PDB file of N, CA, C and O in Angstrom, chain B, residues numbered from 101:
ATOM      1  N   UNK B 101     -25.590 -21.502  18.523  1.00  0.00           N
ATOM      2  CA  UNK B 101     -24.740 -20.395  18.133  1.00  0.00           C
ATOM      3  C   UNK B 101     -25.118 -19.170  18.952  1.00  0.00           C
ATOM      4  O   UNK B 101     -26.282 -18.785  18.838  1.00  0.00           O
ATOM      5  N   UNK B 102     -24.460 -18.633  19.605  1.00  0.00           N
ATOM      6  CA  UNK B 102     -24.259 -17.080  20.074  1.00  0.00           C
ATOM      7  C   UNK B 102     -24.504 -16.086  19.416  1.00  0.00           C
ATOM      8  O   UNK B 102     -23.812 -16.109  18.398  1.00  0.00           O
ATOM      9  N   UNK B 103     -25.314 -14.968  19.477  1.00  0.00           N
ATOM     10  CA  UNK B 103     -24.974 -14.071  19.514  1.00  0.00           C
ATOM     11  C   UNK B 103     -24.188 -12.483  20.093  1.00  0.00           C
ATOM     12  O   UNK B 103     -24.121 -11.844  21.143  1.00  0.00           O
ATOM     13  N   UNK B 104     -23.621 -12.357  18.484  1.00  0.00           N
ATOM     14  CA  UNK B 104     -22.713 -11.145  19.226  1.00  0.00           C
ATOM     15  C   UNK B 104     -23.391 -10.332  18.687  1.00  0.00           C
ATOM     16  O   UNK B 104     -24.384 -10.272  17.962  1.00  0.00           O
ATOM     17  N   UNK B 105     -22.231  -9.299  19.471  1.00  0.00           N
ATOM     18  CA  UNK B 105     -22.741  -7.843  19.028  1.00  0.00           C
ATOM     19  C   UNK B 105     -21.900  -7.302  17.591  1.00  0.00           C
ATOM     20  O   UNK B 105     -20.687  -7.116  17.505  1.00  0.00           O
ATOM     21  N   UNK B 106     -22.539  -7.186  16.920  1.00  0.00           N
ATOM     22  CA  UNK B 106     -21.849  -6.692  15.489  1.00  0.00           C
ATOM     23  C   UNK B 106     -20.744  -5.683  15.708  1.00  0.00           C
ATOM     24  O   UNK B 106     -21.119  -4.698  16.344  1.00  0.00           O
ATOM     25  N   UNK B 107     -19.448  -5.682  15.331  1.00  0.00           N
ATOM     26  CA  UNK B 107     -18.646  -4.615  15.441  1.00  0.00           C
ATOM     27  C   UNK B 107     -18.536  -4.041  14.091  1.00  0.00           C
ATOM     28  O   UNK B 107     -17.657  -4.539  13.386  1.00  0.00           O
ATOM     29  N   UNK B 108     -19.236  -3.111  13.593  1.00  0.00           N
ATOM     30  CA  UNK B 108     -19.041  -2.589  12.549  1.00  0.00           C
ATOM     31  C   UNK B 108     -18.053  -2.544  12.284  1.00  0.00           C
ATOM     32  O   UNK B 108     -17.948  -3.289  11.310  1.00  0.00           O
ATOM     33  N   UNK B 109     -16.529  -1.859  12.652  1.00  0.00           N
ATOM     34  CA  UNK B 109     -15.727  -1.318  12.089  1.00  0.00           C
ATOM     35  C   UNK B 109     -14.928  -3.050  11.496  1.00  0.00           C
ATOM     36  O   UNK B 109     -14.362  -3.292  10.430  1.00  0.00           O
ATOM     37  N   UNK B 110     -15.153  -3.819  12.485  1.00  0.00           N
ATOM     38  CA  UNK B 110     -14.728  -5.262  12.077  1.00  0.00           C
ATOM     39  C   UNK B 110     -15.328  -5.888  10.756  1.00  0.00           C
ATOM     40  O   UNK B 110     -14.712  -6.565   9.933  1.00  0.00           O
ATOM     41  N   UNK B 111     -16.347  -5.607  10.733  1.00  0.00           N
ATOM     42  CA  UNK B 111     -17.595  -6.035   9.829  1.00  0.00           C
ATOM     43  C   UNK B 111     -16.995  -5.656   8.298  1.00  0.00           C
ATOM     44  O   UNK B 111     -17.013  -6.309   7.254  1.00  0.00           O
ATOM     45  N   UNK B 112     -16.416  -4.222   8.636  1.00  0.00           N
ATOM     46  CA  UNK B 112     -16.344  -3.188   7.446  1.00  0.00           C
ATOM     47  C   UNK B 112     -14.609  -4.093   6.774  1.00  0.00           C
ATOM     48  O   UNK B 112     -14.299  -4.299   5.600  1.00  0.00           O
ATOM     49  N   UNK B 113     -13.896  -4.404   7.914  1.00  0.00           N
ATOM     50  CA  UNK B 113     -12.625  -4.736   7.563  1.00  0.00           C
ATOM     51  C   UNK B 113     -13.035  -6.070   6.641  1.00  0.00           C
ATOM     52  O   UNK B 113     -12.844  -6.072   5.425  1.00  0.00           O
ATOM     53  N   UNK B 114     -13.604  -7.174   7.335  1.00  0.00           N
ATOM     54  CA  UNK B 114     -14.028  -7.923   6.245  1.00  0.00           C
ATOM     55  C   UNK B 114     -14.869  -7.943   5.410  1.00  0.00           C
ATOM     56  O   UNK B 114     -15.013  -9.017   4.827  1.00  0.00           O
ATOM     57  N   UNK B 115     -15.373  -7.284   5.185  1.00  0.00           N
ATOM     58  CA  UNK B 115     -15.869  -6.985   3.591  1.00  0.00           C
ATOM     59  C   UNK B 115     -14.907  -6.373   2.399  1.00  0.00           C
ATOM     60  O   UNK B 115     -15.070  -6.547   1.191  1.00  0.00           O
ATOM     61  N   UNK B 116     -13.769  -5.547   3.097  1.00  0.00           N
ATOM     62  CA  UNK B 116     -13.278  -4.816   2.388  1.00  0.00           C
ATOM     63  C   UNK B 116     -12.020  -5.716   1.785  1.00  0.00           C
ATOM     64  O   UNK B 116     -11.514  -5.641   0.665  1.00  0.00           O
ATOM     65  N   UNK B 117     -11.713  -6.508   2.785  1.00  0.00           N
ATOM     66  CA  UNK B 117     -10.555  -7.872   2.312  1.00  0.00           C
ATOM     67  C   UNK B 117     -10.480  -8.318   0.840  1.00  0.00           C
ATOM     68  O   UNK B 117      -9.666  -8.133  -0.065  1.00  0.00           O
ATOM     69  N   UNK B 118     -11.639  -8.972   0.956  1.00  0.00           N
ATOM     70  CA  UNK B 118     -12.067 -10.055  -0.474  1.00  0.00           C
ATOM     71  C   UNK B 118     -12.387  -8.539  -1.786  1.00  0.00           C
ATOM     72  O   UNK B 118     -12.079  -8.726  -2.963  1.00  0.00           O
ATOM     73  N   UNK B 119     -12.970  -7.245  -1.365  1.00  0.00           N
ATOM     74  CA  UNK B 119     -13.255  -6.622  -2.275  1.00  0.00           C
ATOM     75  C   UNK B 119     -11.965  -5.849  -2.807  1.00  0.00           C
ATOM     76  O   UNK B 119     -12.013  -5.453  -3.972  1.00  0.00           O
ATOM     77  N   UNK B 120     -10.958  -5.629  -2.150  1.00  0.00           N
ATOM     78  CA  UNK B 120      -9.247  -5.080  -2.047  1.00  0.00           C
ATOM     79  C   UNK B 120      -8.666  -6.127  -3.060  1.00  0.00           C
ATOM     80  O   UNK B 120      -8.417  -5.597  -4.143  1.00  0.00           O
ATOM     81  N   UNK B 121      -8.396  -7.395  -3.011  1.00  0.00           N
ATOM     82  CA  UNK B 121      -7.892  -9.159  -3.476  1.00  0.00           C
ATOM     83  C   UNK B 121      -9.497  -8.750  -5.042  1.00  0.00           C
ATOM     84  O   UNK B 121      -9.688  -7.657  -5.575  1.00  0.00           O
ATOM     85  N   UNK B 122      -9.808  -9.267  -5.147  1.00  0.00           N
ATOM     86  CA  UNK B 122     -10.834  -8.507  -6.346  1.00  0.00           C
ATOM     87  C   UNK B 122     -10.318  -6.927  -7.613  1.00  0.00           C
ATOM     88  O   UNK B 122     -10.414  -6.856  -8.838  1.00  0.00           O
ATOM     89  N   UNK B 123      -9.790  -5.892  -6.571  1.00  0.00           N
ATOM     90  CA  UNK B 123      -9.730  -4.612  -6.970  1.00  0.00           C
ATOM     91  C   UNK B 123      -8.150  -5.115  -7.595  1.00  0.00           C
ATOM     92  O   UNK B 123      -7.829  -4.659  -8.692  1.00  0.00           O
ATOM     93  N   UNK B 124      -7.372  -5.874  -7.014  1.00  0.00           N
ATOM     94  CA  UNK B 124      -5.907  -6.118  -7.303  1.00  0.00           C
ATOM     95  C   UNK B 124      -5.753  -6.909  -8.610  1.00  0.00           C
ATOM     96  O   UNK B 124      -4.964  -6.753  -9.542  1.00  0.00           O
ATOM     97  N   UNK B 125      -7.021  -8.067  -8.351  1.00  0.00           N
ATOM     98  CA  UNK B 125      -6.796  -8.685  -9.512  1.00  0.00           C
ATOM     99  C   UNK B 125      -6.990  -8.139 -11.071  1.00  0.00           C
ATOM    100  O   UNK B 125      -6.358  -8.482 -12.070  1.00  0.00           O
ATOM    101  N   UNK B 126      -8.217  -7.048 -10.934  1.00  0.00           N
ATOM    102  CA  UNK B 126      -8.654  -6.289 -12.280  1.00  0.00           C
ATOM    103  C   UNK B 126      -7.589  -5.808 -11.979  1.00  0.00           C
ATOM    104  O   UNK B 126      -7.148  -6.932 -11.740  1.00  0.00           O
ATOM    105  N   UNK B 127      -6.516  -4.995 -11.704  1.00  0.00           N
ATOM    106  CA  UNK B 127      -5.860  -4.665 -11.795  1.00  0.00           C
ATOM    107  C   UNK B 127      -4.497  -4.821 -12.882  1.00  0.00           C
ATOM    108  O   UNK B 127      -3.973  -4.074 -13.708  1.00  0.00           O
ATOM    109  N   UNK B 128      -4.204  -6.443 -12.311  1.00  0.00           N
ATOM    110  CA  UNK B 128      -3.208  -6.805 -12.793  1.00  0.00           C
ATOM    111  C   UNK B 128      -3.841  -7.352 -14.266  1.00  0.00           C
ATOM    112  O   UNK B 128      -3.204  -7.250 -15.315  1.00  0.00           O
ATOM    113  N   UNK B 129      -5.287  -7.991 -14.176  1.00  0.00           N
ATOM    114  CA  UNK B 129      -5.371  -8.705 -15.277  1.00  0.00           C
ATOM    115  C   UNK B 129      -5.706  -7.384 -16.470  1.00  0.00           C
ATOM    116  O   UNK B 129      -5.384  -7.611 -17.637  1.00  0.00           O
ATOM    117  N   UNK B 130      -6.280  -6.181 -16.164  1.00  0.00           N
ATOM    118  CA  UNK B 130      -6.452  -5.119 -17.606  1.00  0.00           C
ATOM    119  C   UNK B 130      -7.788  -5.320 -17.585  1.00  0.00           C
ATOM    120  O   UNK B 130      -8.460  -5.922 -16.747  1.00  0.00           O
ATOM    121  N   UNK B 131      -8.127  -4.750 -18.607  1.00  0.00           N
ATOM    122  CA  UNK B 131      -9.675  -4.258 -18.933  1.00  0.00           C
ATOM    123  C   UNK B 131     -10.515  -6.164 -19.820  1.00  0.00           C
ATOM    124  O   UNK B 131     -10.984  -6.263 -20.954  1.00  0.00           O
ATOM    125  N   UNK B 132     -10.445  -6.814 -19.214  1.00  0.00           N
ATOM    126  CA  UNK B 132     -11.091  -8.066 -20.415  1.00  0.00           C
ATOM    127  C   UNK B 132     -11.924  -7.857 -20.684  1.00  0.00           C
ATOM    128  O   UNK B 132     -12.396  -8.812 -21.300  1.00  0.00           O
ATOM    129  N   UNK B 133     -12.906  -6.659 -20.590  1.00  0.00           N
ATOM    130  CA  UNK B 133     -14.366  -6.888 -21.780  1.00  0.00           C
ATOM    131  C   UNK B 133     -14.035  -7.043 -23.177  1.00  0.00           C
ATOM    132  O   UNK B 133     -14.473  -7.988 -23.833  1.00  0.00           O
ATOM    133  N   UNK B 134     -13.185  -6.046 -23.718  1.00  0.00           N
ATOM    134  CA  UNK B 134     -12.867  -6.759 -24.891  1.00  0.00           C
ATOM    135  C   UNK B 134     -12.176  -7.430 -25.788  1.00  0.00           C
ATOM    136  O   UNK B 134     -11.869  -7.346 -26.977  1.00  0.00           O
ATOM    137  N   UNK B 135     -11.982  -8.285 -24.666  1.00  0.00           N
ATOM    138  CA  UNK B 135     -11.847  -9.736 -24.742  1.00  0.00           C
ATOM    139  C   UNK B 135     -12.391 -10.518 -24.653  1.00  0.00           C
ATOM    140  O   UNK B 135     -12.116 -11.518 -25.315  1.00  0.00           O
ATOM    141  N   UNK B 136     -13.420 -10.497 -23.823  1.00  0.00           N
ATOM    142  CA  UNK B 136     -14.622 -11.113 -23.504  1.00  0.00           C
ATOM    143  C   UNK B 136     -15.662 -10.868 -25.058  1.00  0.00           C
ATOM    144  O   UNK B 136     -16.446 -11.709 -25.498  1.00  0.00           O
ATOM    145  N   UNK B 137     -15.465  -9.887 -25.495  1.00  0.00           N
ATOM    146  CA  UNK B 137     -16.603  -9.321 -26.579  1.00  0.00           C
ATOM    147  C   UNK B 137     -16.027 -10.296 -27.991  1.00  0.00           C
ATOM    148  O   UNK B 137     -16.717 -10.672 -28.939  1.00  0.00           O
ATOM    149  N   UNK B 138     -14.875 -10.490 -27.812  1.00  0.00           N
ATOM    150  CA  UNK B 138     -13.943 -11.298 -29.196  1.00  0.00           C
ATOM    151  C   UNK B 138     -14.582 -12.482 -29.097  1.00  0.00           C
ATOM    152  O   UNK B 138     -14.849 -13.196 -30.063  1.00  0.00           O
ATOM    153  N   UNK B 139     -14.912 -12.789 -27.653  1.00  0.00           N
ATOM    154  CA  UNK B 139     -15.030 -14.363 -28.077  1.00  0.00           C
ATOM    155  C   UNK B 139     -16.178 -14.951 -28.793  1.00  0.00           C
ATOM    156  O   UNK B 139     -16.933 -14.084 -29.232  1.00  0.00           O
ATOM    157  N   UNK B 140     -16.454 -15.886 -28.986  1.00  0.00           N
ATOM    158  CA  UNK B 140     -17.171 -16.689 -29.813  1.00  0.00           C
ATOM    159  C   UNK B 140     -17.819 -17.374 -28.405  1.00  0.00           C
ATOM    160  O   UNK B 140     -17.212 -18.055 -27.579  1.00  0.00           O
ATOM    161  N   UNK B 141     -19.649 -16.866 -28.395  1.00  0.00           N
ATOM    162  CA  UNK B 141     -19.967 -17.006 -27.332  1.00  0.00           C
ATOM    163  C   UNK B 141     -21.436 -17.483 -27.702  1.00  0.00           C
ATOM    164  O   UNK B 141     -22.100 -16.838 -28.514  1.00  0.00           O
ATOM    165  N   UNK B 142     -22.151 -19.143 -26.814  1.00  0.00           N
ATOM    166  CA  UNK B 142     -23.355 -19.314 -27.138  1.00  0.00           C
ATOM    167  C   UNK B 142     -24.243 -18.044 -26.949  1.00  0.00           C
ATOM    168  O   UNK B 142     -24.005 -16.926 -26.492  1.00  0.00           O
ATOM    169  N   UNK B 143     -25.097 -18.496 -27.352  1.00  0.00           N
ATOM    170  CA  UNK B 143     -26.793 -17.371 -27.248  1.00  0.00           C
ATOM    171  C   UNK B 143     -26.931 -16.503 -25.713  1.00  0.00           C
ATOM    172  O   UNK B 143     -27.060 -15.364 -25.265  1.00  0.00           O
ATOM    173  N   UNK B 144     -26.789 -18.093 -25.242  1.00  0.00           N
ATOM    174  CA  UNK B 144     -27.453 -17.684 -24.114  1.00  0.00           C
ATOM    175  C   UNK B 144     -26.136 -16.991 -22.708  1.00  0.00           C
ATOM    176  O   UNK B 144     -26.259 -16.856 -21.490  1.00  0.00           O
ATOM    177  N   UNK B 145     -25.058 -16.723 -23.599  1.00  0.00           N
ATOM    178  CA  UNK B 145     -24.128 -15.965 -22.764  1.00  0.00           C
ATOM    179  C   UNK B 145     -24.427 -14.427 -21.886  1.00  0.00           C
ATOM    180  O   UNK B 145     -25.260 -13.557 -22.138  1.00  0.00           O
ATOM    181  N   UNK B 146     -23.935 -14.459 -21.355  1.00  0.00           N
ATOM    182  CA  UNK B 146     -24.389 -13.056 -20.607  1.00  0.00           C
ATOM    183  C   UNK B 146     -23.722 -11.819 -20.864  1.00  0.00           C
ATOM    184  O   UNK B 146     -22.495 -11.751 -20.793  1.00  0.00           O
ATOM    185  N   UNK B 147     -24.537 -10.689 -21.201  1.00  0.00           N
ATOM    186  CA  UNK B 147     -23.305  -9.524 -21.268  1.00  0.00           C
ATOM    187  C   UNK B 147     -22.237  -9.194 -20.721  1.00  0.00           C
ATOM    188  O   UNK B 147     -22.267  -9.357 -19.501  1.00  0.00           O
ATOM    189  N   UNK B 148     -21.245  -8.770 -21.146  1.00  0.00           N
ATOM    190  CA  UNK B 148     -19.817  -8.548 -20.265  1.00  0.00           C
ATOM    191  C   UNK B 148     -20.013  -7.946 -19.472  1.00  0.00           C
ATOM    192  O   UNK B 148     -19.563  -8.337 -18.395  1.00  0.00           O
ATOM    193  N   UNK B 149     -20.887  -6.479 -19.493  1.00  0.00           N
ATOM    194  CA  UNK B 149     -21.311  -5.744 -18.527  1.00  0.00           C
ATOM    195  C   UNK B 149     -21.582  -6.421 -16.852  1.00  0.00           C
ATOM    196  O   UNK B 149     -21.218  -5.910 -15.793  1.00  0.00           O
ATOM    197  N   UNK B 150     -22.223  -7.527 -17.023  1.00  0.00           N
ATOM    198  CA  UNK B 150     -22.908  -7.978 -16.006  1.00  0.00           C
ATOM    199  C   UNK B 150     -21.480  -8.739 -15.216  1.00  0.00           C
ATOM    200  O   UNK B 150     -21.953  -9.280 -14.217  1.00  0.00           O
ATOM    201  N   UNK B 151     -20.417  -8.921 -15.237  1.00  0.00           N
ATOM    202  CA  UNK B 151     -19.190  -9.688 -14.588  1.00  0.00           C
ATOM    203  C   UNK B 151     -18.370  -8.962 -13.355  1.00  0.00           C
ATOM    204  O   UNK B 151     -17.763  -9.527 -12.446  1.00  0.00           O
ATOM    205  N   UNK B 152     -18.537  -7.430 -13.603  1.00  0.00           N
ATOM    206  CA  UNK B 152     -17.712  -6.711 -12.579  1.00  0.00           C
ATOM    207  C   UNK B 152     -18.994  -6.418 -11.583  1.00  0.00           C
ATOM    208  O   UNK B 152     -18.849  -6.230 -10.375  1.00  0.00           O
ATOM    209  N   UNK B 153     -20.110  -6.405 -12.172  1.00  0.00           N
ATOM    210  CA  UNK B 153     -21.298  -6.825 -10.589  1.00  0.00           C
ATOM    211  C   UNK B 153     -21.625  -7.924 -10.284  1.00  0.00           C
ATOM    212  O   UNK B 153     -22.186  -8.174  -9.217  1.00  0.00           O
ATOM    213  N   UNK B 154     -21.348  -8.758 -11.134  1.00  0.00           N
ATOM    214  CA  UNK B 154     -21.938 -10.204 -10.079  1.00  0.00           C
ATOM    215  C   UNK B 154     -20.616 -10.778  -9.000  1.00  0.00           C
ATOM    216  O   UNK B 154     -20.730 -11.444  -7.971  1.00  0.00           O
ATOM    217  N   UNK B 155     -19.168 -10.166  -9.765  1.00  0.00           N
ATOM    218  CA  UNK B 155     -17.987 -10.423  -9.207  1.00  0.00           C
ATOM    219  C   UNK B 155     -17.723  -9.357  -7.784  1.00  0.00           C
ATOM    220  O   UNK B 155     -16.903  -9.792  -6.976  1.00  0.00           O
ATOM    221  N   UNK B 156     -18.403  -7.947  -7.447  1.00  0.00           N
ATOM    222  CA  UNK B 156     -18.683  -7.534  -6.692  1.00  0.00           C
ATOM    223  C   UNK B 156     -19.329  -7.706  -5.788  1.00  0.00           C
ATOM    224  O   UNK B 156     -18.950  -7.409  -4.655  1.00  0.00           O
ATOM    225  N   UNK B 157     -20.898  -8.425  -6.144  1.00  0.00           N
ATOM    226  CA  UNK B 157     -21.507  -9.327  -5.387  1.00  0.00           C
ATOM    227  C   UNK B 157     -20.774 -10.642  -4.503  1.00  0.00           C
ATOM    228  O   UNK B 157     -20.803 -10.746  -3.277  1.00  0.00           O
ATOM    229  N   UNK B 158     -20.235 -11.432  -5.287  1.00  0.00           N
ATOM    230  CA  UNK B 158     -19.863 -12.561  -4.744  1.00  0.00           C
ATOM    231  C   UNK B 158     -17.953 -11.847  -3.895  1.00  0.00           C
ATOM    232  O   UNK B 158     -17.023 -12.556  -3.511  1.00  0.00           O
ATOM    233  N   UNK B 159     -17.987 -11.208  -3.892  1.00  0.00           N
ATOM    234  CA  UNK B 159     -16.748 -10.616  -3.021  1.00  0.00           C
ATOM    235  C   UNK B 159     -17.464 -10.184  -1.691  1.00  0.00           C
ATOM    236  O   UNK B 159     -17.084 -10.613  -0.602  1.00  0.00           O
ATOM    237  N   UNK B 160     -18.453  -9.366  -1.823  1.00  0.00           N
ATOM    238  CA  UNK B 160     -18.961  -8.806  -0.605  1.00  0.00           C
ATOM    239  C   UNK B 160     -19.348  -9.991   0.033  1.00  0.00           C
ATOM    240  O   UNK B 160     -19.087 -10.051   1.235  1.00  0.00           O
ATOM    241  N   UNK B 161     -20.272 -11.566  -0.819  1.00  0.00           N
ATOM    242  CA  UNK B 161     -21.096 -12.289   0.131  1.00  0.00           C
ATOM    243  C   UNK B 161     -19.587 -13.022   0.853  1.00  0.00           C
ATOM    244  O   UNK B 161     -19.559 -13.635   1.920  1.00  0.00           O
ATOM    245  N   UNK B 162     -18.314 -12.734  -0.129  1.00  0.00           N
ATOM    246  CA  UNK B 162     -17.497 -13.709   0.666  1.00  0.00           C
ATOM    247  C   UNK B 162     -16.982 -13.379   2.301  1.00  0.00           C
ATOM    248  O   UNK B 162     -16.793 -14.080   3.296  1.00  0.00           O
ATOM    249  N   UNK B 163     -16.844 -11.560   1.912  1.00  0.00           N
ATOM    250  CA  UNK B 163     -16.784 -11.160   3.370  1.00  0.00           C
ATOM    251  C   UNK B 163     -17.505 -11.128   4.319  1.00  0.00           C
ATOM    252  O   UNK B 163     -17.063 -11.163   5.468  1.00  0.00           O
ATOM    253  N   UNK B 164     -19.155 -11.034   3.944  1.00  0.00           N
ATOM    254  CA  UNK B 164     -20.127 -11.577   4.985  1.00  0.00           C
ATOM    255  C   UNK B 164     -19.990 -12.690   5.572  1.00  0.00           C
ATOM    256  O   UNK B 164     -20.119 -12.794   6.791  1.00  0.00           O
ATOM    257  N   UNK B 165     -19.606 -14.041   4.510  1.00  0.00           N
ATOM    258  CA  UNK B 165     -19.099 -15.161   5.130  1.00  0.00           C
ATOM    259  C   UNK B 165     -17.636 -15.403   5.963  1.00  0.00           C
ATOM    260  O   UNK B 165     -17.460 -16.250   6.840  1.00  0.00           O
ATOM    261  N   UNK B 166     -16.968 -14.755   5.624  1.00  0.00           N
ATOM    262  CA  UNK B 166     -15.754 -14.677   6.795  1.00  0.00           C
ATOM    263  C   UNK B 166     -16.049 -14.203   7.820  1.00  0.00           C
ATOM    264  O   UNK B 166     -15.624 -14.756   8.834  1.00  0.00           O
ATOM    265  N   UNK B 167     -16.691 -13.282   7.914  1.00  0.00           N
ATOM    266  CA  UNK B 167     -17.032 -12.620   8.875  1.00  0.00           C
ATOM    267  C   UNK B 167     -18.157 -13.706   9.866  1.00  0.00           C
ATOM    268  O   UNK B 167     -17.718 -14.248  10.880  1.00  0.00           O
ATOM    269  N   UNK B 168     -19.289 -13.870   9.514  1.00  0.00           N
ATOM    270  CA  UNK B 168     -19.907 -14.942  10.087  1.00  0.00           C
ATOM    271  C   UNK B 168     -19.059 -16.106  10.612  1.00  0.00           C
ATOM    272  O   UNK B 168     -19.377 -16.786  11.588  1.00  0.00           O
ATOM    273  N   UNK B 169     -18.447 -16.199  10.207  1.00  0.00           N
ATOM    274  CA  UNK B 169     -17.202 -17.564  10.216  1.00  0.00           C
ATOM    275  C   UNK B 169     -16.178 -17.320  11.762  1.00  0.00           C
ATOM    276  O   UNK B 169     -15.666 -18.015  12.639  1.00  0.00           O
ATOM    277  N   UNK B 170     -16.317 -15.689  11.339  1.00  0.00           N
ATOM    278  CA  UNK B 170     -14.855 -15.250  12.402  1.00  0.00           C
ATOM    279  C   UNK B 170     -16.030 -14.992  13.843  1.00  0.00           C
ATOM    280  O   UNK B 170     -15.274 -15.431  14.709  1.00  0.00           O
ATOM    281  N   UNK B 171     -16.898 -14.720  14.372  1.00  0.00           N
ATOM    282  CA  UNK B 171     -17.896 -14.694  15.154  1.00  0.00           C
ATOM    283  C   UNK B 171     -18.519 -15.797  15.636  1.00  0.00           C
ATOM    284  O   UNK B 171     -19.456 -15.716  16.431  1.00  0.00           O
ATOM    285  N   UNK B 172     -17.872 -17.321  15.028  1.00  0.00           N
ATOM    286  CA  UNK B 172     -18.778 -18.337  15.109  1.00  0.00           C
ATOM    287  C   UNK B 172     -17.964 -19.121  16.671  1.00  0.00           C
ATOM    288  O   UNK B 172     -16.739 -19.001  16.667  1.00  0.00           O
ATOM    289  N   UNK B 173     -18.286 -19.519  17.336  1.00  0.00           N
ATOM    290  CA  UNK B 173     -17.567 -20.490  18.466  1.00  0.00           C
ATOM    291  C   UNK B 173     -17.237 -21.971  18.027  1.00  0.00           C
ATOM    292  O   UNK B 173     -16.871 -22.799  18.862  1.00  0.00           O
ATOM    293  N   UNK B 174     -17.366 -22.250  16.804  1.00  0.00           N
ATOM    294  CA  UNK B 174     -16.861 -23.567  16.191  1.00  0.00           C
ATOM    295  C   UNK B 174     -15.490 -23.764  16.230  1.00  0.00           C
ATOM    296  O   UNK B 174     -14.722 -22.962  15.700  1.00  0.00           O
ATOM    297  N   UNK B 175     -15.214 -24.496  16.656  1.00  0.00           N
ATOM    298  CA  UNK B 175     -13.966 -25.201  17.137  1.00  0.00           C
ATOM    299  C   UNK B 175     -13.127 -25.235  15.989  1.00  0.00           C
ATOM    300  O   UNK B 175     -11.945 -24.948  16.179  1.00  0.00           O
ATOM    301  N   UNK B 176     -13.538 -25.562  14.690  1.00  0.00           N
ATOM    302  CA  UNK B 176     -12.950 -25.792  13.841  1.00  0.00           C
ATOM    303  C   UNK B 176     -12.432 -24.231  12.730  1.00  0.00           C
ATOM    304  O   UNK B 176     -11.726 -24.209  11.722  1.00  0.00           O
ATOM    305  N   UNK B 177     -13.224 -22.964  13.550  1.00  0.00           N
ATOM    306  CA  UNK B 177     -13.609 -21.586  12.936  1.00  0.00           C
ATOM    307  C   UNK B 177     -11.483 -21.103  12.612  1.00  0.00           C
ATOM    308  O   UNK B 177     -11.196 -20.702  11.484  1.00  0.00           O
ATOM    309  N   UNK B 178     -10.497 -21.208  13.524  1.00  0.00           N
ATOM    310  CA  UNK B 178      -9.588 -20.966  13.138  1.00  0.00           C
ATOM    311  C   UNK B 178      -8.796 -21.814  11.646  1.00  0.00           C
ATOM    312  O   UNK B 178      -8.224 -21.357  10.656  1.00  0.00           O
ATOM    313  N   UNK B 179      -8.985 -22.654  11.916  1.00  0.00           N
ATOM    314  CA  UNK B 179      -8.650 -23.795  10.426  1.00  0.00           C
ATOM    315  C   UNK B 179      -9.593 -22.798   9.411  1.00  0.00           C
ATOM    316  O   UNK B 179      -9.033 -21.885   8.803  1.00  0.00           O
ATOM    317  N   UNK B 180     -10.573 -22.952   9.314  1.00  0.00           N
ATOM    318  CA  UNK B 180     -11.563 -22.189   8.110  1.00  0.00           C
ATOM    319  C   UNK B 180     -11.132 -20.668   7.928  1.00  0.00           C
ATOM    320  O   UNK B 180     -11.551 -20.276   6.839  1.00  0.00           O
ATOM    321  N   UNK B 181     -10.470 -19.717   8.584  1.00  0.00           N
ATOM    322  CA  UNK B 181     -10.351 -18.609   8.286  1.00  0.00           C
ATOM    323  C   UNK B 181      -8.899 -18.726   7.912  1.00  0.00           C
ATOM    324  O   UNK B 181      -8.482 -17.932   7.069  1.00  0.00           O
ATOM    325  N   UNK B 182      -7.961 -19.728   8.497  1.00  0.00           N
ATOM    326  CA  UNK B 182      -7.009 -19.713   7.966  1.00  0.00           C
ATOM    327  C   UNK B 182      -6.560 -20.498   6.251  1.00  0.00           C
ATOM    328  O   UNK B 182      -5.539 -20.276   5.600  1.00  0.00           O
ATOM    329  N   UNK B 183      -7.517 -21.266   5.953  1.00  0.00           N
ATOM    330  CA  UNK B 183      -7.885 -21.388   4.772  1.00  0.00           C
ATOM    331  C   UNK B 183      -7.966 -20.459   4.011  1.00  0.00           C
ATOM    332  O   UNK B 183      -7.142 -20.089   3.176  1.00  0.00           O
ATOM    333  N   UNK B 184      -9.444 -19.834   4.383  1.00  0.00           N
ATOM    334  CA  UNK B 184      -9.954 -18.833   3.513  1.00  0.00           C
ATOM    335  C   UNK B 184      -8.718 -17.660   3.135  1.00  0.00           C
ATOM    336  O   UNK B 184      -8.742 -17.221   1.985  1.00  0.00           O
ATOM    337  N   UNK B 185      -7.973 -17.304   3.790  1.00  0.00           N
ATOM    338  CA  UNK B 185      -6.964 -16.170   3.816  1.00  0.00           C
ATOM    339  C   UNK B 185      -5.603 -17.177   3.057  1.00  0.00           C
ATOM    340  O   UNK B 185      -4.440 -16.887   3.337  1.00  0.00           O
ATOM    341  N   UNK B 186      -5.828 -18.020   2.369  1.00  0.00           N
ATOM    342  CA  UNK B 186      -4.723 -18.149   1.437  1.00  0.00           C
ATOM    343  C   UNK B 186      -4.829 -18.024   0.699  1.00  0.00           C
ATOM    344  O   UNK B 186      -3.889 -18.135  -0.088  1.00  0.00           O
TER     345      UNK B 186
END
């Protein structure tokens, strides 16, 4: 694998993709904590609190991974981003 040179402003576009597709969906879906708080939930469930950061988390690692993906010389790298973007 190659290295490139990081283009930030590129870098910044994909991160911001998956976190935009994220921001749309709370959007449309409303506030579910309490909904989340109604339910009937084992012990070992996790606070509601903890869902809009781990869901922030896993948005950003997705744009790190597109991004890695879109930089890669794998032959197969256009199929995989055109995936990922459906």
């Amino acid at each position: 694998m190659k290295h490139h040179s990081t283009n930030k402003s590129i870098f910044i576009i994909f991160l911001l993709i998956p976190l935009a597709a994220g921001a749309l969906s709370a959007l449309f879906t409303g506030n579910m904590s309490g909904s989340y708080a109604s339910f009937t939930k084992p012990s070992f469930a996790p606070p509601g609190i903890l869902f809009p950061i781990i869901w922030t988390i896993l948005y950003l690692l997705m744009g790190v991974s597109s991004y890695i993906v879109a930089q890669s010389d794998h032959p197969d790298k256009l199929l995989a981003l055109r995936t990922y973007f459906i």
